[in-house]
Amino acid sequence: MSTELIVALDVPDAKQIPEVVKQLPDCVSFYKVGLELYTAAGPDALTFLKKAGKNVFLDLKLHDIPRTVARAVHSAASLGVDILTVHACGGRAMLEAAAEAGNNQLNIVAVTVLTSLDQTDLETIGVKRELRDHILSLGKLAVGSGLQGLVCSPLETRSFRTELGTDPILITPGIRPAGAAAGDQKRIATPAMAAADGSSYIVVGRPILEASDPGLAAEQIVAELHGAETAA
Ligand code: C5P
């Protein structure tokens, strides 16, 4: 199973996108556009990327009534989005509506529990289950509702791969090459560890964007992923 790099375009406006993309090697073909950039720039955030032949992971974490989410999925598909996120806790009807609207034109993956939440946070919103059980159960619900995969932390990747088999896309943020600053990430793995655990994609932002040589940093991560494949 191969693992690909997605670079998180955590920049405040679309003007900075060409500068980032041009610094990175051609082997970087996938970019993540998140809430900050999409709220600031809208679909313009995708224009340069699509013209440059890049793939787009639009991380909007949709969570609304089924009809609204289905319509947003249609809009994302018409913009050429390749992977879109929704919240698994939107429930089965919302997840099925999203999957149906995606109609295999794009991949839809679910976020289970935000990594900013802990067991106490779950209790305050009335969830009595263990955090880990809640995450696994939401993940199974999302894939069982027809979604193509999940976003998961490095701590969950292996369990999801074991539970769900080889088909679902598993996207793992919280990646730090050995020696890189963790920043605010608490549950981290190296690219090779994530690949060995069965990630389909790793999402990396600051270790590339804030490197003194972003192109080299990206090349080293891709080489580490390929090394992990060869070793597997
Ligand atoms: O800079 P860094 O590599 O930590 O960036 C990781 C990216 O993945 C950020 O855009 C962050 O918002 C996103 N992300 C995350 N953890 C999650 C979900 C998304 O770090 N659980």
mmCIF file of C-alpha atoms and ligand atoms in Angstrom:
data_model
loop_
_atom_site.group_PDB
_atom_site.id
_atom_site.type_symbol
_atom_site.label_atom_id
_atom_site.label_comp_id
_atom_site.label_asym_id
_atom_site.label_seq_id
_atom_site.Cartn_x
_atom_site.Cartn_y
_atom_site.Cartn_z
ATOM 1 C CA MET A 1 0.000 0.000 0.000
ATOM 2 C CA SER A 2 1.480 3.368 -0.954
ATOM 3 C CA THR A 3 1.251 6.531 1.136
ATOM 4 C CA GLU A 4 1.071 9.973 -0.497
ATOM 5 C CA LEU A 5 1.927 13.412 0.839
ATOM 6 C CA ILE A 6 -0.713 16.154 1.084
ATOM 7 C CA VAL A 7 0.742 19.590 1.833
ATOM 8 C CA ALA A 8 -1.500 21.755 4.058
ATOM 9 C CA LEU A 9 -1.802 25.193 2.468
ATOM 10 C CA ASP A 10 -2.224 26.961 5.794
ATOM 11 C CA VAL A 11 -1.843 30.457 4.313
ATOM 12 C CA PRO A 12 -4.253 33.355 4.871
ATOM 13 C CA ASP A 13 -5.032 34.211 1.229
ATOM 14 C CA ALA A 14 -4.949 32.788 -2.295
ATOM 15 C CA LYS A 15 -2.164 35.149 -3.453
ATOM 16 C CA GLN A 16 0.375 33.088 -1.521
ATOM 17 C CA ILE A 17 -0.556 29.762 -3.135
ATOM 18 C CA PRO A 18 1.552 30.020 -6.343
ATOM 19 C CA GLU A 19 4.610 30.961 -4.300
ATOM 20 C CA VAL A 20 4.245 27.875 -2.086
ATOM 21 C CA VAL A 21 3.485 25.471 -4.948
ATOM 22 C CA LYS A 22 6.431 26.706 -7.044
ATOM 23 C CA GLN A 23 8.848 26.048 -4.179
ATOM 24 C CA LEU A 24 7.835 22.396 -3.960
ATOM 25 C CA PRO A 25 8.893 19.516 -6.219
ATOM 26 C CA ASP A 26 6.530 18.181 -8.907
ATOM 27 C CA CYS A 27 6.117 14.964 -6.929
ATOM 28 C CA VAL A 28 3.905 16.958 -4.532
ATOM 29 C CA SER A 29 0.583 16.609 -6.294
ATOM 30 C CA PHE A 30 -1.928 17.027 -3.439
ATOM 31 C CA TYR A 31 -2.724 20.174 -1.460
ATOM 32 C CA LYS A 32 -5.089 20.738 1.459
ATOM 33 C CA VAL A 33 -7.251 23.859 1.484
ATOM 34 C CA GLY A 34 -8.808 24.390 4.913
ATOM 35 C CA LEU A 35 -11.377 26.626 6.533
ATOM 36 C CA GLU A 36 -9.171 29.693 6.957
ATOM 37 C CA LEU A 37 -8.113 29.910 3.327
ATOM 38 C CA TYR A 38 -11.493 28.858 1.910
ATOM 39 C CA THR A 39 -13.369 31.375 4.048
ATOM 40 C CA ALA A 40 -11.004 34.121 2.880
ATOM 41 C CA ALA A 41 -10.727 33.246 -0.810
ATOM 42 C CA GLY A 42 -13.640 30.923 -1.680
ATOM 43 C CA PRO A 43 -13.316 28.894 -4.888
ATOM 44 C CA ASP A 44 -10.453 31.195 -6.008
ATOM 45 C CA ALA A 45 -8.343 29.226 -3.553
ATOM 46 C CA LEU A 46 -8.671 26.243 -5.894
ATOM 47 C CA THR A 47 -8.173 27.941 -9.272
ATOM 48 C CA PHE A 48 -4.371 28.009 -9.348
ATOM 49 C CA LEU A 49 -4.111 24.473 -7.987
ATOM 50 C CA LYS A 50 -6.464 22.962 -10.550
ATOM 51 C CA LYS A 51 -4.797 24.864 -13.441
ATOM 52 C CA ALA A 52 -1.440 23.546 -12.242
ATOM 53 C CA GLY A 53 -2.846 19.984 -12.440
ATOM 54 C CA LYS A 54 -2.787 19.515 -8.665
ATOM 55 C CA ASN A 55 -5.248 17.512 -6.570
ATOM 56 C CA VAL A 56 -7.270 19.309 -3.913
ATOM 57 C CA PHE A 57 -8.238 18.069 -0.456
ATOM 58 C CA LEU A 58 -10.928 20.508 0.706
ATOM 59 C CA ASP A 59 -11.121 20.255 4.483
ATOM 60 C CA LEU A 60 -14.381 22.012 5.351
ATOM 61 C CA LYS A 61 -15.666 19.379 7.814
ATOM 62 C CA LEU A 62 -19.270 19.735 6.667
ATOM 63 C CA HIS A 63 -21.947 19.113 9.297
ATOM 64 C CA ASP A 64 -25.532 20.132 8.462
ATOM 65 C CA ILE A 65 -28.862 18.618 7.457
ATOM 66 C CA PRO A 66 -28.557 15.939 4.747
ATOM 67 C CA ARG A 67 -29.946 18.067 1.901
ATOM 68 C CA THR A 68 -27.613 20.984 2.596
ATOM 69 C CA VAL A 69 -24.568 18.742 2.839
ATOM 70 C CA ALA A 70 -25.560 16.937 -0.382
ATOM 71 C CA ARG A 71 -25.771 20.275 -2.201
ATOM 72 C CA ALA A 72 -22.411 21.395 -0.850
ATOM 73 C CA VAL A 73 -20.918 18.092 -2.037
ATOM 74 C CA HIS A 74 -22.306 18.786 -5.541
ATOM 75 C CA SER A 75 -20.736 22.240 -5.492
ATOM 76 C CA ALA A 76 -17.382 20.860 -4.369
ATOM 77 C CA ALA A 77 -17.473 18.218 -7.122
ATOM 78 C CA SER A 78 -18.166 20.886 -9.740
ATOM 79 C CA LEU A 79 -15.131 22.854 -8.513
ATOM 80 C CA GLY A 80 -12.902 19.843 -9.161
ATOM 81 C CA VAL A 81 -12.311 18.948 -5.512
ATOM 82 C CA ASP A 82 -10.734 15.496 -5.183
ATOM 83 C CA ILE A 83 -11.295 14.801 -1.470
ATOM 84 C CA LEU A 84 -13.804 16.551 0.831
ATOM 85 C CA THR A 85 -14.334 16.195 4.593
ATOM 86 C CA VAL A 86 -17.567 15.900 6.578
ATOM 87 C CA HIS A 87 -18.190 15.282 10.305
ATOM 88 C CA ALA A 88 -19.149 11.683 11.116
ATOM 89 C CA CYS A 89 -21.348 12.924 13.985
ATOM 90 C CA GLY A 90 -23.723 14.407 11.381
ATOM 91 C CA GLY A 91 -25.317 10.943 11.529
ATOM 92 C CA ARG A 92 -26.142 8.176 9.087
ATOM 93 C CA ALA A 93 -28.668 10.101 6.952
ATOM 94 C CA MET A 94 -26.243 12.983 6.427
ATOM 95 C CA LEU A 95 -23.353 10.627 5.652
ATOM 96 C CA GLU A 96 -25.433 8.608 3.178
ATOM 97 C CA ALA A 97 -26.656 11.808 1.499
ATOM 98 C CA ALA A 98 -23.065 12.998 1.165
ATOM 99 C CA ALA A 99 -21.930 9.662 -0.277
ATOM 100 C CA GLU A 100 -24.805 9.620 -2.769
ATOM 101 C CA ALA A 101 -24.188 13.207 -3.863
ATOM 102 C CA GLY A 102 -20.476 12.456 -4.305
ATOM 103 C CA ASN A 103 -21.454 9.755 -6.783
ATOM 104 C CA ASN A 104 -17.807 8.701 -7.092
ATOM 105 C CA GLN A 105 -16.873 12.061 -8.637
ATOM 106 C CA LEU A 106 -14.877 12.850 -5.521
ATOM 107 C CA ASN A 107 -13.876 11.025 -2.377
ATOM 108 C CA ILE A 108 -15.609 11.996 0.840
ATOM 109 C CA VAL A 109 -13.872 11.251 4.123
ATOM 110 C CA ALA A 110 -15.152 11.757 7.661
ATOM 111 C CA VAL A 111 -13.637 13.376 10.697
ATOM 112 C CA THR A 112 -14.624 11.395 13.824
ATOM 113 C CA VAL A 113 -13.713 13.317 17.001
ATOM 114 C CA LEU A 114 -11.660 16.497 16.696
ATOM 115 C CA THR A 115 -8.199 15.980 18.153
ATOM 116 C CA SER A 116 -8.747 19.099 20.264
ATOM 117 C CA LEU A 117 -11.385 17.223 22.306
ATOM 118 C CA ASP A 118 -10.626 14.903 25.211
ATOM 119 C CA GLN A 119 -12.716 12.596 27.407
ATOM 120 C CA THR A 120 -13.925 15.483 29.617
ATOM 121 C CA ASP A 121 -15.070 17.447 26.547
ATOM 122 C CA LEU A 122 -17.061 14.418 25.398
ATOM 123 C CA GLU A 123 -18.769 14.231 28.801
ATOM 124 C CA THR A 124 -19.780 17.914 28.587
ATOM 125 C CA ILE A 125 -21.603 17.191 25.336
ATOM 126 C CA GLY A 126 -23.299 14.122 26.773
ATOM 127 C CA VAL A 127 -21.107 11.386 25.274
ATOM 128 C CA LYS A 128 -20.576 8.701 27.914
ATOM 129 C CA ARG A 129 -18.465 6.314 25.839
ATOM 130 C CA GLU A 130 -14.694 6.040 26.062
ATOM 131 C CA LEU A 131 -13.076 8.443 23.577
ATOM 132 C CA ARG A 132 -11.377 5.595 21.722
ATOM 133 C CA ASP A 133 -14.614 3.586 21.416
ATOM 134 C CA HIS A 134 -16.467 6.698 20.233
ATOM 135 C CA ILE A 135 -13.841 7.352 17.550
ATOM 136 C CA LEU A 136 -13.903 3.761 16.280
ATOM 137 C CA SER A 137 -17.684 3.616 16.289
ATOM 138 C CA LEU A 138 -18.043 6.908 14.350
ATOM 139 C CA GLY A 139 -15.409 5.743 11.887
ATOM 140 C CA LYS A 140 -17.267 2.499 11.228
ATOM 141 C CA LEU A 141 -20.556 4.396 10.881
ATOM 142 C CA ALA A 142 -19.036 6.726 8.256
ATOM 143 C CA VAL A 143 -17.509 3.966 6.151
ATOM 144 C CA GLY A 144 -20.644 1.821 6.604
ATOM 145 C CA SER A 145 -22.697 4.747 5.274
ATOM 146 C CA GLY A 146 -20.796 4.691 1.996
ATOM 147 C CA LEU A 147 -18.021 7.244 2.551
ATOM 148 C CA GLN A 148 -14.638 6.503 1.048
ATOM 149 C CA GLY A 149 -12.621 6.948 4.224
ATOM 150 C CA LEU A 150 -11.628 8.836 7.342
ATOM 151 C CA VAL A 151 -9.295 11.435 8.755
ATOM 152 C CA CYS A 152 -7.572 9.932 11.790
ATOM 153 C CA SER A 153 -4.793 10.729 14.227
ATOM 154 C CA PRO A 154 -1.563 8.712 14.127
ATOM 155 C CA LEU A 155 -2.799 6.868 17.245
ATOM 156 C CA GLU A 156 -5.852 5.553 15.423
ATOM 157 C CA THR A 157 -4.533 4.675 11.984
ATOM 158 C CA ARG A 158 -3.498 1.118 12.738
ATOM 159 C CA SER A 159 -6.749 0.218 14.558
ATOM 160 C CA PHE A 160 -8.844 1.606 11.726
ATOM 161 C CA ARG A 161 -6.809 -0.277 9.131
ATOM 162 C CA THR A 162 -7.253 -3.486 11.142
ATOM 163 C CA GLU A 163 -11.003 -2.901 11.660
ATOM 164 C CA LEU A 164 -11.868 -1.656 8.187
ATOM 165 C CA GLY A 165 -9.475 -3.485 5.881
ATOM 166 C CA THR A 166 -7.454 -2.114 3.005
ATOM 167 C CA ASP A 167 -10.189 -0.278 1.051
ATOM 168 C CA PRO A 168 -10.923 2.921 3.020
ATOM 169 C CA ILE A 169 -8.781 6.001 2.486
ATOM 170 C CA LEU A 170 -7.086 6.926 5.778
ATOM 171 C CA ILE A 171 -5.724 10.473 5.977
ATOM 172 C CA THR A 172 -3.368 11.233 8.857
ATOM 173 C CA PRO A 173 -2.323 14.712 10.057
ATOM 174 C CA GLY A 174 -0.044 15.254 13.075
ATOM 175 C CA ILE A 175 3.049 14.162 11.162
ATOM 176 C CA ARG A 176 6.526 15.258 12.168
ATOM 177 C CA PRO A 177 9.745 14.063 10.519
ATOM 178 C CA ALA A 178 12.270 12.945 13.165
ATOM 179 C CA GLY A 179 13.745 16.052 14.814
ATOM 180 C CA ALA A 180 11.033 18.494 13.618
ATOM 181 C CA ALA A 181 9.270 20.729 16.165
ATOM 182 C CA ALA A 182 5.948 19.270 17.338
ATOM 183 C CA GLY A 183 4.358 22.744 17.669
ATOM 184 C CA ASP A 184 0.822 22.336 19.023
ATOM 185 C CA GLN A 185 0.497 18.724 17.819
ATOM 186 C CA LYS A 186 0.321 16.262 20.712
ATOM 187 C CA ARG A 187 -0.176 12.888 19.025
ATOM 188 C CA ILE A 188 2.506 12.718 16.374
ATOM 189 C CA ALA A 189 4.143 10.136 14.128
ATOM 190 C CA THR A 190 6.945 10.265 11.584
ATOM 191 C CA PRO A 191 6.058 9.810 7.894
ATOM 192 C CA ALA A 192 7.527 6.283 7.967
ATOM 193 C CA MET A 193 5.497 5.334 11.062
ATOM 194 C CA ALA A 194 2.258 6.587 9.492
ATOM 195 C CA ALA A 195 3.022 4.671 6.300
ATOM 196 C CA ALA A 196 3.775 1.497 8.270
ATOM 197 C CA ASP A 197 0.471 1.892 10.151
ATOM 198 C CA GLY A 198 -1.465 1.986 6.880
ATOM 199 C CA SER A 199 -2.096 5.688 6.127
ATOM 200 C CA SER A 200 -3.142 6.379 2.557
ATOM 201 C CA TYR A 201 -2.153 10.039 2.847
ATOM 202 C CA ILE A 202 -0.251 12.099 5.401
ATOM 203 C CA VAL A 203 -1.046 15.807 5.807
ATOM 204 C CA VAL A 204 1.967 17.991 6.543
ATOM 205 C CA GLY A 205 1.975 21.756 7.013
ATOM 206 C CA ARG A 206 4.561 23.545 9.138
ATOM 207 C CA PRO A 207 7.434 21.044 8.773
ATOM 208 C CA ILE A 208 7.376 21.958 5.061
ATOM 209 C CA LEU A 209 6.024 25.533 4.931
ATOM 210 C CA GLU A 210 8.286 26.751 7.737
ATOM 211 C CA ALA A 211 11.421 24.843 6.637
ATOM 212 C CA SER A 212 14.433 26.889 5.504
ATOM 213 C CA ASP A 213 14.227 24.892 2.244
ATOM 214 C CA PRO A 214 10.592 23.781 1.772
ATOM 215 C CA GLY A 215 11.392 21.908 -1.467
ATOM 216 C CA LEU A 216 14.048 19.816 0.234
ATOM 217 C CA ALA A 217 11.819 19.180 3.269
ATOM 218 C CA ALA A 218 9.047 17.886 0.977
ATOM 219 C CA GLU A 219 11.504 15.732 -0.998
ATOM 220 C CA GLN A 220 12.826 14.163 2.189
ATOM 221 C CA ILE A 221 9.310 13.322 3.389
ATOM 222 C CA VAL A 222 8.392 11.745 0.043
ATOM 223 C CA ALA A 223 11.663 9.755 0.102
ATOM 224 C CA GLU A 224 10.849 8.573 3.636
ATOM 225 C CA LEU A 225 7.392 7.405 2.466
ATOM 226 C CA HIS A 226 8.903 5.542 -0.481
ATOM 227 C CA GLY A 227 11.509 3.978 1.823
ATOM 228 C CA ALA A 228 8.722 2.761 4.105
ATOM 229 C CA GLU A 229 6.955 1.211 1.092
ATOM 230 C CA THR A 230 10.093 -0.622 0.032
ATOM 231 C CA ALA A 231 10.620 -1.874 3.570
ATOM 232 C CA ALA A 232 7.010 -3.103 3.871
HETATM 233 O O1 C5P B 1 1.411 22.281 10.437
HETATM 234 P P1 C5P B 1 0.849 20.896 10.652
HETATM 235 O O2 C5P B 1 1.656 19.825 9.941
HETATM 236 O O3 C5P B 1 0.600 20.582 12.107
HETATM 237 O O4 C5P B 1 -0.552 20.962 9.908
HETATM 238 C C1 C5P B 1 -1.446 19.894 9.918
HETATM 239 C C2 C5P B 1 -2.684 20.264 9.158
HETATM 240 O O5 C5P B 1 -3.633 19.252 9.389
HETATM 241 C C3 C5P B 1 -3.312 21.579 9.605
HETATM 242 O O6 C5P B 1 -3.901 22.179 8.460
HETATM 243 C C4 C5P B 1 -4.351 21.149 10.594
HETATM 244 O O7 C5P B 1 -5.444 22.021 10.643
HETATM 245 C C5 C5P B 1 -4.789 19.799 10.017
HETATM 246 N N1 C5P B 1 -5.359 18.902 10.990
HETATM 247 C C6 C5P B 1 -4.705 18.479 12.128
HETATM 248 N N2 C5P B 1 -5.301 17.634 13.008
HETATM 249 C C7 C5P B 1 -6.524 17.212 12.777
HETATM 250 C C8 C5P B 1 -7.223 17.613 11.647
HETATM 251 C C9 C5P B 1 -6.606 18.464 10.764
HETATM 252 O O8 C5P B 1 -3.560 18.858 12.334
HETATM 253 N N3 C5P B 1 -7.059 16.371 13.637
#
